PDB file of C-alpha atoms in Angstrom:
ATOM      1  CA  MET A   1       6.451  19.297  19.998  1.00 93.00           C
ATOM      2  CA  ARG A   2       9.507  17.268  21.028  1.00 95.00           C
ATOM      3  CA  ILE A   3      10.985  15.278  17.886  1.00 97.00           C
ATOM      4  CA  PRO A   4      12.829  11.970  18.590  1.00 98.00           C
ATOM      5  CA  GLY A   5      16.216  11.669  17.363  1.00 97.00           C
ATOM      6  CA  PRO A   6      17.687   8.711  15.403  1.00 97.00           C
ATOM      7  CA  GLU A   7      18.487   6.163  18.298  1.00 98.00           C
ATOM      8  CA  GLU A   8      15.077   6.740  19.674  1.00 98.00           C
ATOM      9  CA  ILE A   9      13.486   5.770  16.375  1.00 98.00           C
ATOM     10  CA  ARG A  10      16.300   3.053  15.160  1.00 98.00           C
ATOM     11  CA  ALA A  11      14.765   1.229  18.985  1.00 98.00           C
ATOM     12  CA  LEU A  12      11.089   1.550  17.712  1.00 98.00           C
ATOM     13  CA  HIS A  13      12.359  -0.202  14.850  1.00 98.00           C
ATOM     14  CA  GLU A  14      14.142  -3.039  16.847  1.00 98.00           C
ATOM     15  CA  LYS A  15      10.526  -3.192  18.798  1.00 98.00           C
ATOM     16  CA  HIS A  16       8.379  -3.708  15.939  1.00 98.00           C
ATOM     17  CA  ALA A  17      10.788  -5.319  13.388  1.00 98.00           C
ATOM     18  CA  PRO A  18       9.675  -9.149  13.262  1.00 97.00           C
ATOM     19  CA  THR A  19      13.182 -10.319  12.073  1.00 96.00           C
ATOM     20  CA  THR A  20      16.634  -9.005  11.864  1.00 96.00           C
ATOM     21  CA  GLU A  21      16.466  -9.036   7.867  1.00 95.00           C
ATOM     22  CA  ALA A  22      13.209  -7.083   7.761  1.00 96.00           C
ATOM     23  CA  PHE A  23      14.844  -4.659  10.332  1.00 97.00           C
ATOM     24  CA  THR A  24      18.108  -4.400   7.953  1.00 95.00           C
ATOM     25  CA  LEU A  25      15.956  -3.732   4.619  1.00 95.00           C
ATOM     26  CA  VAL A  26      13.593  -1.197   6.129  1.00 97.00           C
ATOM     27  CA  HIS A  27      15.432   0.768   8.768  1.00 97.00           C
ATOM     28  CA  THR A  28      18.362   1.091   6.126  1.00 96.00           C
ATOM     29  CA  HIS A  29      15.720   2.227   3.561  1.00 96.00           C
ATOM     30  CA  CYS A  30      14.733   4.941   6.208  1.00 97.00           C
ATOM     31  CA  GLU A  31      18.130   6.192   6.672  1.00 97.00           C
ATOM     32  CA  ILE A  32      18.800   6.572   2.823  1.00 97.00           C
ATOM     33  CA  VAL A  33      15.635   8.724   2.421  1.00 97.00           C
ATOM     34  CA  TRP A  34      17.202  10.434   5.123  1.00 98.00           C
ATOM     35  CA  SER A  35      20.666  10.868   3.649  1.00 97.00           C
ATOM     36  CA  ILE A  36      18.839  12.062   0.009  1.00 97.00           C
ATOM     37  CA  ALA A  37      16.287  14.840   2.213  1.00 98.00           C
ATOM     38  CA  GLU A  38      19.475  15.737   4.128  1.00 97.00           C
ATOM     39  CA  ARG A  39      20.922  16.554   0.940  1.00 97.00           C
ATOM     40  CA  LEU A  40      18.229  18.334  -0.765  1.00 98.00           C
ATOM     41  CA  LEU A  41      17.876  20.446   2.537  1.00 98.00           C
ATOM     42  CA  SER A  42      21.142  21.771   1.711  1.00 96.00           C
ATOM     43  CA  ALA A  43      19.567  24.452  -1.114  1.00 97.00           C
ATOM     44  CA  PRO A  44      19.110  27.763   0.169  1.00 97.00           C
ATOM     45  CA  HIS A  45      15.801  28.076  -1.061  1.00 96.00           C
ATOM     46  CA  LEU A  46      14.862  25.105   1.552  1.00 98.00           C
ATOM     47  CA  ALA A  47      16.376  26.887   4.652  1.00 97.00           C
ATOM     48  CA  HIS A  48      12.757  27.653   5.873  1.00 97.00           C
ATOM     49  CA  VAL A  49      12.106  23.776   6.282  1.00 98.00           C
ATOM     50  CA  ASP A  50      12.733  21.907   9.709  1.00 98.00           C
ATOM     51  CA  ALA A  51      15.075  19.366   8.961  1.00 98.00           C
ATOM     52  CA  ASP A  52      15.048  17.957  12.473  1.00 98.00           C
ATOM     53  CA  LEU A  53      11.275  17.194  11.736  1.00 98.00           C
ATOM     54  CA  VAL A  54      12.368  15.943   8.341  1.00 98.00           C
ATOM     55  CA  ARG A  55      14.420  13.480   9.818  1.00 98.00           C
ATOM     56  CA  ALA A  56      11.919  12.544  12.563  1.00 98.00           C
ATOM     57  CA  GLY A  57       9.862  11.695   9.720  1.00 98.00           C
ATOM     58  CA  CYS A  58      12.166   9.857   7.079  1.00 98.00           C
ATOM     59  CA  LEU A  59      13.315   7.777   9.678  1.00 98.00           C
ATOM     60  CA  PRO A  60      10.085   5.881  11.327  1.00 98.00           C
ATOM     61  CA  HIS A  61       8.180   6.568   7.829  1.00 98.00           C
ATOM     62  CA  ASP A  62       8.079   2.768   6.546  1.00 98.00           C
ATOM     63  CA  ILE A  63       7.631   1.336  10.194  1.00 98.00           C
ATOM     64  CA  GLY A  64       4.304   0.103   9.072  1.00 98.00           C
ATOM     65  CA  VAL A  65       5.711  -2.681   6.678  1.00 98.00           C
ATOM     66  CA  TYR A  66       6.857  -4.598  10.018  1.00 98.00           C
ATOM     67  CA  ARG A  67       3.163  -5.551  10.103  1.00 98.00           C
ATOM     68  CA  LEU A  68       2.684  -6.800   6.751  1.00 98.00           C
ATOM     69  CA  TYR A  69       5.207  -9.904   7.718  1.00 96.00           C
ATOM     70  CA  ALA A  70       3.642 -13.111   8.364  1.00 94.00           C
ATOM     71  CA  GLU A  71       4.731 -15.913  10.639  1.00 90.00           C
ATOM     72  CA  ASP A  72       6.223 -17.319   7.801  1.00 89.00           C
ATOM     73  CA  GLY A  73       8.641 -14.245   6.897  1.00 88.00           C
ATOM     74  CA  ARG A  74       6.614 -13.712   3.530  1.00 91.00           C
ATOM     75  CA  LEU A  75       4.978  -9.949   2.646  1.00 93.00           C
ATOM     76  CA  ASP A  76       1.421  -9.366   2.305  1.00 95.00           C
ATOM     77  CA  HIS A  77       2.152  -7.908  -1.138  1.00 92.00           C
ATOM     78  CA  ALA A  78      -1.854  -7.513  -1.956  1.00 94.00           C
ATOM     79  CA  ASN A  79      -1.908  -5.192   1.456  1.00 96.00           C
ATOM     80  CA  TYR A  80       1.304  -3.146   0.907  1.00 96.00           C
ATOM     81  CA  VAL A  81      -0.324  -0.061   0.215  1.00 97.00           C
ATOM     82  CA  ARG A  82      -1.170  -0.240   3.892  1.00 98.00           C
ATOM     83  CA  HIS A  83       1.788   0.041   5.213  1.00 98.00           C
ATOM     84  CA  GLY A  84       1.484   3.604   5.652  1.00 98.00           C
ATOM     85  CA  LEU A  85      -1.976   3.598   7.653  1.00 98.00           C
ATOM     86  CA  LEU A  86      -0.118   0.648   9.923  1.00 98.00           C
ATOM     87  CA  GLY A  87       3.081   2.928  10.420  1.00 98.00           C
ATOM     88  CA  HIS A  88       0.547   5.917  11.440  1.00 98.00           C
ATOM     89  CA  GLU A  89      -1.000   3.169  13.980  1.00 98.00           C
ATOM     90  CA  ILE A  90       2.055   2.511  15.591  1.00 98.00           C
ATOM     91  CA  LEU A  91       3.339   5.408  16.122  1.00 98.00           C
ATOM     92  CA  GLU A  92      -0.018   6.817  17.744  1.00 98.00           C
ATOM     93  CA  ALA A  93       0.119   3.378  19.888  1.00 98.00           C
ATOM     94  CA  GLU A  94       3.443   4.566  21.034  1.00 98.00           C
ATOM     95  CA  GLY A  95       2.269   7.894  22.101  1.00 98.00           C
ATOM     96  CA  TYR A  96       3.852   9.837  19.093  1.00 98.00           C
ATOM     97  CA  PRO A  97       1.895  13.561  17.933  1.00 97.00           C
ATOM     98  CA  GLU A  98      -0.357  13.403  14.796  1.00 98.00           C
ATOM     99  CA  ALA A  99       2.501  15.544  12.995  1.00 98.00           C
ATOM    100  CA  LEU A 100       4.705  12.454  13.329  1.00 98.00           C
ATOM    101  CA  ARG A 101       2.433  10.046  12.526  1.00 98.00           C
ATOM    102  CA  ARG A 102       1.624  11.716   9.239  1.00 98.00           C
ATOM    103  CA  PHE A 103       4.579  11.226   8.002  1.00 98.00           C
ATOM    104  CA  CYS A 104       3.449   7.241   7.587  1.00 98.00           C
ATOM    105  CA  SER A 105       0.487   8.017   6.431  1.00 98.00           C
ATOM    106  CA  HIS A 106       0.720  10.289   4.080  1.00 98.00           C
ATOM    107  CA  HIS A 107       4.538   9.451   1.764  1.00 98.00           C
ATOM    108  CA  THR A 108       2.649   6.658  -0.379  1.00 97.00           C
ATOM    109  CA  GLY A 109       3.158   7.729  -3.953  1.00 96.00           C
ATOM    110  CA  VAL A 110       2.884  11.498  -4.787  1.00 98.00           C
ATOM    111  CA  GLY A 111      -0.334  11.215  -2.564  1.00 97.00           C
ATOM    112  CA  LEU A 112      -3.487   9.118  -2.610  1.00 97.00           C
ATOM    113  CA  THR A 113      -6.926  10.786  -2.441  1.00 97.00           C
ATOM    114  CA  ARG A 114     -10.053   9.319  -1.752  1.00 97.00           C
ATOM    115  CA  GLN A 115     -10.999   8.947  -5.286  1.00 96.00           C
ATOM    116  CA  ASP A 116      -7.849   7.288  -5.902  1.00 96.00           C
ATOM    117  CA  ILE A 117      -8.949   4.639  -3.052  1.00 97.00           C
ATOM    118  CA  VAL A 118     -12.320   4.270  -4.315  1.00 97.00           C
ATOM    119  CA  ASN A 119     -11.512   3.913  -8.349  1.00 95.00           C
ATOM    120  CA  GLN A 120      -8.977   1.539  -7.904  1.00 94.00           C
ATOM    121  CA  GLY A 121     -10.285  -0.409  -4.967  1.00 96.00           C
ATOM    122  CA  LEU A 122      -7.711  -0.131  -2.514  1.00 97.00           C
ATOM    123  CA  PRO A 123      -7.567  -1.544   1.012  1.00 97.00           C
ATOM    124  CA  LEU A 124      -7.825   1.780   2.625  1.00 97.00           C
ATOM    125  CA  PRO A 125     -10.536   3.703   4.688  1.00 97.00           C
ATOM    126  CA  PRO A 126     -11.823   6.438   2.072  1.00 95.00           C
ATOM    127  CA  GLY A 127      -9.676   9.499   2.539  1.00 97.00           C
ATOM    128  CA  ASP A 128      -6.931  12.010   1.515  1.00 97.00           C
ATOM    129  CA  TYR A 129      -3.431  10.817   2.325  1.00 98.00           C
ATOM    130  CA  VAL A 130      -1.358  13.743   0.717  1.00 98.00           C
ATOM    131  CA  ALA A 131       1.619  15.525   2.166  1.00 98.00           C
ATOM    132  CA  VAL A 132       0.480  19.473   3.220  1.00 98.00           C
ATOM    133  CA  THR A 133       3.531  20.960   4.880  1.00 98.00           C
ATOM    134  CA  ALA A 134       6.602  21.640   3.356  1.00 98.00           C
ATOM    135  CA  GLU A 135       8.550  18.491   5.131  1.00 98.00           C
ATOM    136  CA  GLU A 136       5.793  16.075   4.977  1.00 98.00           C
ATOM    137  CA  ARG A 137       6.036  16.624   0.927  1.00 98.00           C
ATOM    138  CA  LEU A 138      10.005  16.522   1.019  1.00 98.00           C
ATOM    139  CA  VAL A 139      10.069  13.225   3.147  1.00 98.00           C
ATOM    140  CA  MET A 140       7.327  12.183   0.602  1.00 98.00           C
ATOM    141  CA  TYR A 141       9.770  12.541  -2.487  1.00 98.00           C
ATOM    142  CA  ALA A 142      12.951  11.880  -1.105  1.00 98.00           C
ATOM    143  CA  ASP A 143      11.516   8.109  -0.668  1.00 98.00           C
ATOM    144  CA  LYS A 144      10.566   8.232  -4.419  1.00 98.00           C
ATOM    145  CA  PHE A 145      14.322   7.398  -5.285  1.00 97.00           C
ATOM    146  CA  HIS A 146      15.115   4.371  -3.543  1.00 96.00           C
ATOM    147  CA  THR A 147      12.931   1.265  -3.306  1.00 92.00           C
ATOM    148  CA  LYS A 148      12.958  -1.783  -0.779  1.00 91.00           C
ATOM    149  CA  SER A 149      12.124  -3.864  -3.822  1.00 88.00           C
ATOM    150  CA  ARG A 150      15.691  -2.963  -5.103  1.00 88.00           C
ATOM    151  CA  PRO A 151      17.700  -2.254  -2.584  1.00 88.00           C
ATOM    152  CA  SER A 152      20.941  -2.049  -4.356  1.00 87.00           C
ATOM    153  CA  VAL A 153      20.286   1.015  -6.580  1.00 89.00           C
ATOM    154  CA  PHE A 154      18.477   4.536  -6.820  1.00 94.00           C
ATOM    155  CA  LEU A 155      15.687   5.473  -9.271  1.00 94.00           C
ATOM    156  CA  SER A 156      16.165   8.963 -11.429  1.00 95.00           C
ATOM    157  CA  PRO A 157      14.003  11.222 -11.659  1.00 96.00           C
ATOM    158  CA  ASP A 158      13.250  10.533 -14.990  1.00 95.00           C
ATOM    159  CA  GLU A 159      12.759   6.544 -14.395  1.00 95.00           C
ATOM    160  CA  TYR A 160      10.195   7.099 -11.296  1.00 96.00           C
ATOM    161  CA  ALA A 161       8.106   9.854 -13.389  1.00 96.00           C
ATOM    162  CA  ALA A 162       7.680   6.939 -15.893  1.00 95.00           C
ATOM    163  CA  HIS A 163       6.363   4.512 -13.479  1.00 93.00           C
ATOM    164  CA  VAL A 164       4.053   6.927 -11.802  1.00 96.00           C
ATOM    165  CA  GLY A 165       2.353   7.940 -15.340  1.00 94.00           C
ATOM    166  CA  ARG A 166       0.861   4.460 -15.084  1.00 93.00           C
ATOM    167  CA  PHE A 167      -1.203   6.141 -12.296  1.00 93.00           C
ATOM    168  CA  GLY A 168      -2.338   8.976 -14.416  1.00 94.00           C
ATOM    169  CA  ALA A 169      -1.422  12.306 -16.270  1.00 95.00           C
ATOM    170  CA  ASP A 170      -2.052  14.443 -12.503  1.00 95.00           C
ATOM    171  CA  LYS A 171       0.216  12.205 -10.876  1.00 97.00           C
ATOM    172  CA  VAL A 172       2.856  12.879 -13.455  1.00 97.00           C
ATOM    173  CA  ARG A 173       2.146  16.575 -12.475  1.00 97.00           C
ATOM    174  CA  ALA A 174       2.311  16.349  -9.037  1.00 97.00           C
ATOM    175  CA  PHE A 175       5.725  14.337  -9.338  1.00 98.00           C
ATOM    176  CA  GLU A 176       7.006  17.164 -11.436  1.00 98.00           C
ATOM    177  CA  ALA A 177       5.781  19.697  -8.893  1.00 98.00           C
ATOM    178  CA  LEU A 178       7.576  18.039  -6.381  1.00 98.00           C
ATOM    179  CA  ARG A 179      11.200  18.175  -8.735  1.00 98.00           C
ATOM    180  CA  VAL A 180      10.270  22.027  -9.035  1.00 98.00           C
ATOM    181  CA  GLU A 181       9.715  22.672  -5.372  1.00 98.00           C
ATOM    182  CA  PHE A 182      12.862  20.557  -4.010  1.00 98.00           C
ATOM    183  CA  SER A 183      15.090  19.995  -7.241  1.00 97.00           C
ATOM    184  CA  ASP A 184      16.482  16.959  -8.464  1.00 97.00           C
ATOM    185  CA  PRO A 185      18.592  14.955  -5.795  1.00 96.00           C
ATOM    186  CA  ASP A 186      22.284  14.481  -5.668  1.00 93.00           C
ATOM    187  CA  LEU A 187      22.559  10.637  -5.353  1.00 93.00           C
ATOM    188  CA  THR A 188      26.445  10.374  -5.547  1.00 89.00           C
ATOM    189  CA  GLY A 189      27.836   9.114  -2.684  1.00 86.00           C
ATOM    190  CA  ILE A 190      24.811   7.882  -1.260  1.00 87.00           C
ATOM    191  CA  MET A 191      25.078   4.433  -0.708  1.00 76.00           C
ATOM    192  CA  PRO A 192      22.135   1.716  -1.176  1.00 69.00           C
ATOM    193  CA  VAL A 193      21.884  -1.215   0.639  1.00 57.00           C
ATOM    194  CA  SER A 194      24.483  -3.719  -0.699  1.00 45.00           C
ATOM    195  CA  GLY A 195      24.196  -7.153  -0.346  1.00 38.00           C
ATOM    196  CA  ALA A 196      20.368  -7.007   0.286  1.00 41.00           C
ATOM    197  CA  LYS A 197      17.755  -9.513  -0.605  1.00 40.00           C
ATOM    198  CA  GLU A 198      15.568  -8.083  -3.403  1.00 35.00           C
ATOM    199  CA  GLY A 199      12.325  -8.747  -3.973  1.00 35.00           C
ATOM    200  CA  THR A 200      11.194  -8.765  -0.250  1.00 36.00           C
ATOM    201  CA  THR A 201       8.612  -6.269  -0.400  1.00 33.00           C
ATOM    202  CA  ALA A 202       6.305  -5.225  -2.787  1.00 31.00           C
ATOM    203  CA  ALA A 203       7.344  -4.156  -5.802  1.00 31.00           C
ATOM    204  CA  ALA A 204       6.768  -0.768  -4.702  1.00 36.00           C
ATOM    205  CA  VAL A 205       8.094   2.240  -6.080  1.00 32.00           C
ATOM    206  CA  ARG A 206       5.091   3.646  -5.087  1.00 39.00           C
ATOM    207  CA  ALA A 207       7.505   3.140  -1.910  1.00 49.00           C
TER     208      ALA A 207
END
């Protein structure tokens, strides 16, 4: 499988971003998530994980957010949970394989199940949108420590654990399993988005 590089993925962002502001917020978030994942990958016990594939998963994972912007620049918060599926559709239309498209549709929260969708009445086709491979799990995990709704700060593992607890004890257990698998990230020296307009996307530490 051909794995796209950073410049190719940046060009995809530029193509689909409705405004410069949206591009800066979303693309920079994706780069930060890759920086977190890259640091986690330095652990010897993760030597088996394909770093190039993780990078190719991190960098476009939120590209579907662009489709939620209206012409007036407002974001459709009510349908934000659809951004992963919309990103999957964008990559499919661009000719990328399913293995890459899944990074978009399978990174939300700590995984969305058919039961989650039905019970919460989420605007998604019923199905299991759960990370399966180590690469998918790592992208999903790294995404939990930076949110576009508060782009100038990072979330600590304990902050995210407290947040996800609102969605059930099973979600807390799923996040704790990710912490065991990948360890807590060292966020020292990774720069969050400075000067970004906060609150421009959904308040989605579910990411």
